[in-house]
CSV table of C-alpha atoms and ligand atoms in Angstrom, one decimal:
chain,number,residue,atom,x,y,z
A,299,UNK,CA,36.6,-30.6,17.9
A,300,UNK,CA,38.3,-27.0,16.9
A,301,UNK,CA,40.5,-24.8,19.5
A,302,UNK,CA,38.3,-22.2,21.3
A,303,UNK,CA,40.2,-19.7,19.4
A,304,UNK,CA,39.4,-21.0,16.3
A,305,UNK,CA,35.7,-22.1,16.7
A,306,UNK,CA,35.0,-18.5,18.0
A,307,UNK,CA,37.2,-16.8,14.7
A,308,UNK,CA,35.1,-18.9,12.7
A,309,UNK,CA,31.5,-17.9,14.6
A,310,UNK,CA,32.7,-14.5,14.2
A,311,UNK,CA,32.6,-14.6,10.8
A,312,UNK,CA,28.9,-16.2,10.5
A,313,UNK,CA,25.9,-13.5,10.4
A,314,UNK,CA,22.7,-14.6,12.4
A,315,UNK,CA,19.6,-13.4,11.2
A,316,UNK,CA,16.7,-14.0,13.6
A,317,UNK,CA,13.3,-15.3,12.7
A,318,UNK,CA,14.8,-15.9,8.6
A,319,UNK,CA,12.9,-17.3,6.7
A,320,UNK,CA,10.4,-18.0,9.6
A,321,UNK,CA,10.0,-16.7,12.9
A,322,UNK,CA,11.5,-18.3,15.7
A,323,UNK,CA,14.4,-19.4,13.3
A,324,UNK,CA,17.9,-18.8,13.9
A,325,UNK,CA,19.5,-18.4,10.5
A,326,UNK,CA,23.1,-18.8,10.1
A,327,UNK,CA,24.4,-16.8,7.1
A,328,UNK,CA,27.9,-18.4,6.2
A,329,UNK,CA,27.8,-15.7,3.4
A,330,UNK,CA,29.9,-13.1,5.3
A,331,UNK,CA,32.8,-16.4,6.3
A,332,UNK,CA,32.5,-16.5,2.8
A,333,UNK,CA,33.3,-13.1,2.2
A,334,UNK,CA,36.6,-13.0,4.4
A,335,UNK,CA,39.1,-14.6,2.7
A,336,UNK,CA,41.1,-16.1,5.6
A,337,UNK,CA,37.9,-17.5,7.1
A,338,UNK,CA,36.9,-18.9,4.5
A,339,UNK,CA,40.3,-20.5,3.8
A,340,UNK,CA,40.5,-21.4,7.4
A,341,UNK,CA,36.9,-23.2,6.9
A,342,UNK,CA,38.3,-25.2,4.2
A,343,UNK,CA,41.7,-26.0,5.2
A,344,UNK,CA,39.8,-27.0,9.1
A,345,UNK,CA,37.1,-29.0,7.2
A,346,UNK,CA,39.3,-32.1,5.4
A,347,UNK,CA,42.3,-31.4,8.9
A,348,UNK,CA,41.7,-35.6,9.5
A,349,UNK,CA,41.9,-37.0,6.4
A,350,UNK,CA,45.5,-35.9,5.8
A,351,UNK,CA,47.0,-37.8,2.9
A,352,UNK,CA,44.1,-40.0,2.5
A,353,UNK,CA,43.0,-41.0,-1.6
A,354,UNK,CA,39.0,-39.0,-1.9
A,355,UNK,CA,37.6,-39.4,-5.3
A,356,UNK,CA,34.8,-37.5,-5.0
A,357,UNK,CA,33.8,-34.7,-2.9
A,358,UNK,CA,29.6,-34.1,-3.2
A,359,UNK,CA,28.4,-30.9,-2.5
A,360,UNK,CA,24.5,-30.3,-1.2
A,361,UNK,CA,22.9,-27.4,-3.1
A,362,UNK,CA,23.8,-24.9,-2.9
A,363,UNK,CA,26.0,-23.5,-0.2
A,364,UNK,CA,27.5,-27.3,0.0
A,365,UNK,CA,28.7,-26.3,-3.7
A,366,UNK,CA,30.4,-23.4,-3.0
A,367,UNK,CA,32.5,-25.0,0.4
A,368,UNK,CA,32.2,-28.7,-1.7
A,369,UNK,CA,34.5,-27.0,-4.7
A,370,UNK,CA,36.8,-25.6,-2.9
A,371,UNK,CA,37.3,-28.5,-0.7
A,372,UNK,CA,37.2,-30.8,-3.6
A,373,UNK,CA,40.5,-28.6,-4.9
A,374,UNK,CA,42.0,-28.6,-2.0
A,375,UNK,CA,42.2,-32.7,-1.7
A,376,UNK,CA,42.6,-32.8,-5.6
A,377,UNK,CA,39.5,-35.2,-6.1
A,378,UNK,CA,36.4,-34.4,-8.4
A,379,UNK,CA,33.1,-32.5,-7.3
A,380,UNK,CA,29.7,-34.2,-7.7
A,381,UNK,CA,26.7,-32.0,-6.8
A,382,UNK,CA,23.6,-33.2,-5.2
A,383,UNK,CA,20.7,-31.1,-6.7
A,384,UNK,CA,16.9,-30.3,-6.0
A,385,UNK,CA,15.1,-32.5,-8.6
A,386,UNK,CA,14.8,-31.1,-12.0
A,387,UNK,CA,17.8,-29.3,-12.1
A,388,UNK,CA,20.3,-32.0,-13.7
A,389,UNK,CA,20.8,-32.3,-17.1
A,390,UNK,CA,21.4,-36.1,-17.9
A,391,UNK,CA,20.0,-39.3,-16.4
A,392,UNK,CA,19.6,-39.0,-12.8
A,393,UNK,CA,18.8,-40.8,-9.8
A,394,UNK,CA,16.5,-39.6,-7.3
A,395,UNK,CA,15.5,-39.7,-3.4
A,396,UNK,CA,13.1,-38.7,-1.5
A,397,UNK,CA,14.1,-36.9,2.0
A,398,UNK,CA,12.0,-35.2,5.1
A,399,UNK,CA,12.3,-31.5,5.7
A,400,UNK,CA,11.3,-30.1,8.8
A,401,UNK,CA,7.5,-30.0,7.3
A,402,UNK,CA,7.0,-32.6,5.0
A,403,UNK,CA,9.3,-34.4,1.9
A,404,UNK,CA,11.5,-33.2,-0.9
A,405,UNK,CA,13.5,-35.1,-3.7
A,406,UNK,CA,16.9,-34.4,-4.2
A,407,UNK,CA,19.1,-36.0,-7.6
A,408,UNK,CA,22.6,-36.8,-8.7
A,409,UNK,CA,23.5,-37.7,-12.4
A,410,UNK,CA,24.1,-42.1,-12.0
A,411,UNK,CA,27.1,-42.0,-13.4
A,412,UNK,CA,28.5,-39.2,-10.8
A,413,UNK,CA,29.7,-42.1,-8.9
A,414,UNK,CA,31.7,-45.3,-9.7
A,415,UNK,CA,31.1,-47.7,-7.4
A,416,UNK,CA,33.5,-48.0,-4.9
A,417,UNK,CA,34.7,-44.7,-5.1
A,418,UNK,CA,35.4,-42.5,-1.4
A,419,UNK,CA,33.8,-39.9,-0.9
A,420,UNK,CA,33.3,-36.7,1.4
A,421,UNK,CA,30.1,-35.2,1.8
A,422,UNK,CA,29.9,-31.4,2.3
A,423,UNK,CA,27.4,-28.8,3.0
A,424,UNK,CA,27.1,-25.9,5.1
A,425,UNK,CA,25.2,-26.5,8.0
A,426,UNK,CA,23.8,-29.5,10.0
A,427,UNK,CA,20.4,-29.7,11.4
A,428,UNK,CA,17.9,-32.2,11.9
A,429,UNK,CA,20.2,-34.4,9.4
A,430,UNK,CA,17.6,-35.1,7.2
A,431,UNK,CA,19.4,-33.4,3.9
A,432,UNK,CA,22.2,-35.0,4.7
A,433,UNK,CA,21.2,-38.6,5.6
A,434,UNK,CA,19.3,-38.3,2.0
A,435,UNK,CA,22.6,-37.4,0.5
A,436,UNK,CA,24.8,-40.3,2.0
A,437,UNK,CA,21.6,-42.8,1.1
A,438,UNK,CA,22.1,-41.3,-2.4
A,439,UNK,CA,25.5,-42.1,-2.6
A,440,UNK,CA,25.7,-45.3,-0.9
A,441,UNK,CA,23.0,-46.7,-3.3
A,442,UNK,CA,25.5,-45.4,-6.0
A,443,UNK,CA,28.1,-47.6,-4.5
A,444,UNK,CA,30.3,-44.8,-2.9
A,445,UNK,CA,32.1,-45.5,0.1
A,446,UNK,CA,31.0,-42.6,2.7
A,447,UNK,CA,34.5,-41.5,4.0
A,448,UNK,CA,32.9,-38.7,6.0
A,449,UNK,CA,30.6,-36.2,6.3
A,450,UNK,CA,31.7,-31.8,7.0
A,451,UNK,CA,29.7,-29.0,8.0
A,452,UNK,CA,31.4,-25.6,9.1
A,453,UNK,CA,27.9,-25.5,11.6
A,454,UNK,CA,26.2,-28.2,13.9
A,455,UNK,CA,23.4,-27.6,15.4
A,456,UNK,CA,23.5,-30.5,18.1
A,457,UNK,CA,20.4,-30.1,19.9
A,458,UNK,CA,18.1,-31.1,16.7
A,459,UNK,CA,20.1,-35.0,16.3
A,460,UNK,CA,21.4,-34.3,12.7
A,461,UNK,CA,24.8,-35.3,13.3
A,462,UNK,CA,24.0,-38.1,15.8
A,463,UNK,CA,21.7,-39.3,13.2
A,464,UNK,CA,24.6,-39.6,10.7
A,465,UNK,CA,26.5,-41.3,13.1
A,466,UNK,CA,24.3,-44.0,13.6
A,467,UNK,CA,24.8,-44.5,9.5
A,468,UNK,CA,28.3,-45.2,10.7
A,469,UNK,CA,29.0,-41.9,8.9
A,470,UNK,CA,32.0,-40.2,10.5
A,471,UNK,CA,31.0,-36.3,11.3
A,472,UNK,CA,33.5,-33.4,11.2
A,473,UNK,CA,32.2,-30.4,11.9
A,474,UNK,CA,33.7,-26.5,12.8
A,475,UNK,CA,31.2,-24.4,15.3
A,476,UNK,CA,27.8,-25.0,16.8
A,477,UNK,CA,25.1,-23.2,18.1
A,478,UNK,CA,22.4,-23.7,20.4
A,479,UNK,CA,19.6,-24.2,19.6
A,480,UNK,CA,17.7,-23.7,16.0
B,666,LIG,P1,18.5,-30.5,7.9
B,666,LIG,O1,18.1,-31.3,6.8
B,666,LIG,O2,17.4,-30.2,8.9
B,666,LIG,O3,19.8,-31.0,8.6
B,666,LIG,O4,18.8,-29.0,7.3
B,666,LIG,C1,20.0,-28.7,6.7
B,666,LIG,C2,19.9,-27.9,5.5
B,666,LIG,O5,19.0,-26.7,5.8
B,666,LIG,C3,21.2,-27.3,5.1
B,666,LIG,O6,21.4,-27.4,3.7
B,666,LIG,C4,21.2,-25.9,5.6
B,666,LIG,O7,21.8,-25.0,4.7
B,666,LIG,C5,19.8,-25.5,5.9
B,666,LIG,N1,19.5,-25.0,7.2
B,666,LIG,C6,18.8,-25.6,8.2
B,666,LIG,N2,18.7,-24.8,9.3
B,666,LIG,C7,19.4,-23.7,9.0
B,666,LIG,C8,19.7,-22.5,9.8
B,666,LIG,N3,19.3,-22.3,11.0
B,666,LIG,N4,20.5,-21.5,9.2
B,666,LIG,C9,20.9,-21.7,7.9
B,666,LIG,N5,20.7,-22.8,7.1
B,666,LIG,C10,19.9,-23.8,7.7
């Protein structure tokens, strides 16, 4: 876990807008930690803080705020940047999974050869929740033959499983703040 200090910097820069895009949700707009450039660098620098030295190959970044943290982490540890899109959106061969939302199923897609096998990899996006974009994502990769280093999120929100969930995939979780509830 983070210093108080720096977990509460970090929420500090995060912009909660209730019941967005639903009532009753919580939503956690990293835009404005974005926007501040030593939060953001803080973010960055805090995200990768345990795997100091440590060969990546690939960082893969969820769409679409996991693109914008996954790049700059990706520089920052000097390995290559793979994104993980919604289906449809890639431009070559691709393979494909199917993952739950909170109400029903979506597909998400990387290009095959994104990943050669064997390669390390950190998983990035924004947030955590149930887990179910991200356990898509590391089912993706492992099936591409990527060795699942870890997964980062700047937010956790623990009481809906996600980053238990990953854990049980023997996927180590780092991640910066959390919340309560949704
Ligand atoms: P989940 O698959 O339930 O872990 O949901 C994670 C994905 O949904 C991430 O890509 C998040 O960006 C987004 N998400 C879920 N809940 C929230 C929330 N309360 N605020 C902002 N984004 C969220």
């Amino acid at each position: 876990m983070m210093s108080p200090p720096l977990e509460n910097d970090l929420k500090a820069a995060i912009r909660n807008i209730p019941d967005y895009p639903k009532p009753g949700i919580m939503f956690r707009d990293i835009t404005t930690l974005l926007g501040n450039a030593r939060a953001f660098r803080r973010a960055v620098d805090e995200l990768v803080q345990p795997w100091p030295g440590t060969k990546i190959d690939k960082v893969a970044g969820i769409e679409a705020r996991g693109f914008i943290l996954g790049g700059a982490v990706a520089h920052q540890v000097s390995a290559g940047f793979v994104p993980i899109r919604k289906k449809g959106k890639l431009p070559h061969t691709t393979v494909r999974i199917a993952y739950s939302l909170e109400y029903g199923l979506d597909e998400m897609e990387m290009h095959e050869d994104a990943i050669v096998r064997g390669d390390k990899v950190i998983l990035v996006d924004d947030l955590i929740a149930t887990g179910g974009t991200a356990e898509g994502a590391v089912k993706l990769l492992r099936q591409m033959g990527a060795e699942i280093l870890a997964a980062c999120f700047i937010i956790d929100l623990p009481e809906l499983g996600g980053a238990a969930k990953l854990r049980a995939l023997d996927v180590p979780v780092r991640t910066l703040v959390s919340f309560e509830g949704h």
